[in-house]
Amino acid sequence: MQKIEIGIEGMSCASCVSRIERALTTQLGVSAAQANVS
């Protein structure tokens, strides 16, 4: 398994986190995604 960290600016709420995680997990080869606003 490979771990990749991506910096995303402009995330400020739980809705942003959910949207990013949902978008990433629908991609082929992605088994999990975890976003953090801190």
Short mmCIF file of C-alpha atoms in Angstrom, two decimals:
data_model
loop_
_atom_site.label_atom_id
_atom_site.label_comp_id
_atom_site.label_asym_id
_atom_site.label_seq_id
_atom_site.Cartn_x
_atom_site.Cartn_y
_atom_site.Cartn_z
CA MET A 1 0.00 0.00 0.00
CA GLN A 2 1.21 3.49 -0.81
CA LYS A 3 0.45 6.57 1.29
CA ILE A 4 0.21 9.95 -0.44
CA GLU A 5 -0.25 13.31 1.29
CA ILE A 6 -1.77 16.19 -0.66
CA GLY A 7 -1.98 19.77 0.61
CA ILE A 8 -5.31 21.42 -0.19
CA GLU A 9 -5.94 25.08 0.64
CA GLY A 10 -9.34 26.55 1.41
CA MET A 11 -10.89 23.68 3.38
CA SER A 12 -12.62 25.19 6.40
CA CYS A 13 -15.53 22.97 7.44
CA ALA A 14 -16.74 19.40 7.85
CA SER A 15 -18.63 19.65 4.56
CA CYS A 16 -15.35 20.39 2.75
CA VAL A 17 -13.73 17.36 4.38
CA SER A 18 -16.60 15.07 3.37
CA ARG A 19 -16.58 16.32 -0.19
CA ILE A 20 -12.82 15.79 -0.61
CA GLU A 21 -12.90 12.32 0.98
CA ARG A 22 -15.86 11.27 -1.19
CA ALA A 23 -14.19 12.54 -4.36
CA LEU A 24 -10.94 10.73 -3.60
CA THR A 25 -12.46 7.39 -2.62
CA THR A 26 -14.37 7.18 -5.91
CA GLN A 27 -11.09 7.14 -7.84
CA LEU A 28 -9.75 3.86 -9.16
CA GLY A 29 -7.05 2.44 -6.88
CA VAL A 30 -7.95 4.56 -3.84
CA SER A 31 -8.98 2.38 -0.91
CA ALA A 32 -9.28 5.12 1.72
CA ALA A 33 -9.05 8.88 2.08
CA GLN A 34 -8.81 11.00 5.21
CA ALA A 35 -8.92 14.79 5.17
CA ASN A 36 -8.05 17.09 8.06
CA VAL A 37 -8.80 20.83 8.30
CA SER A 38 -6.06 21.57 10.83
#
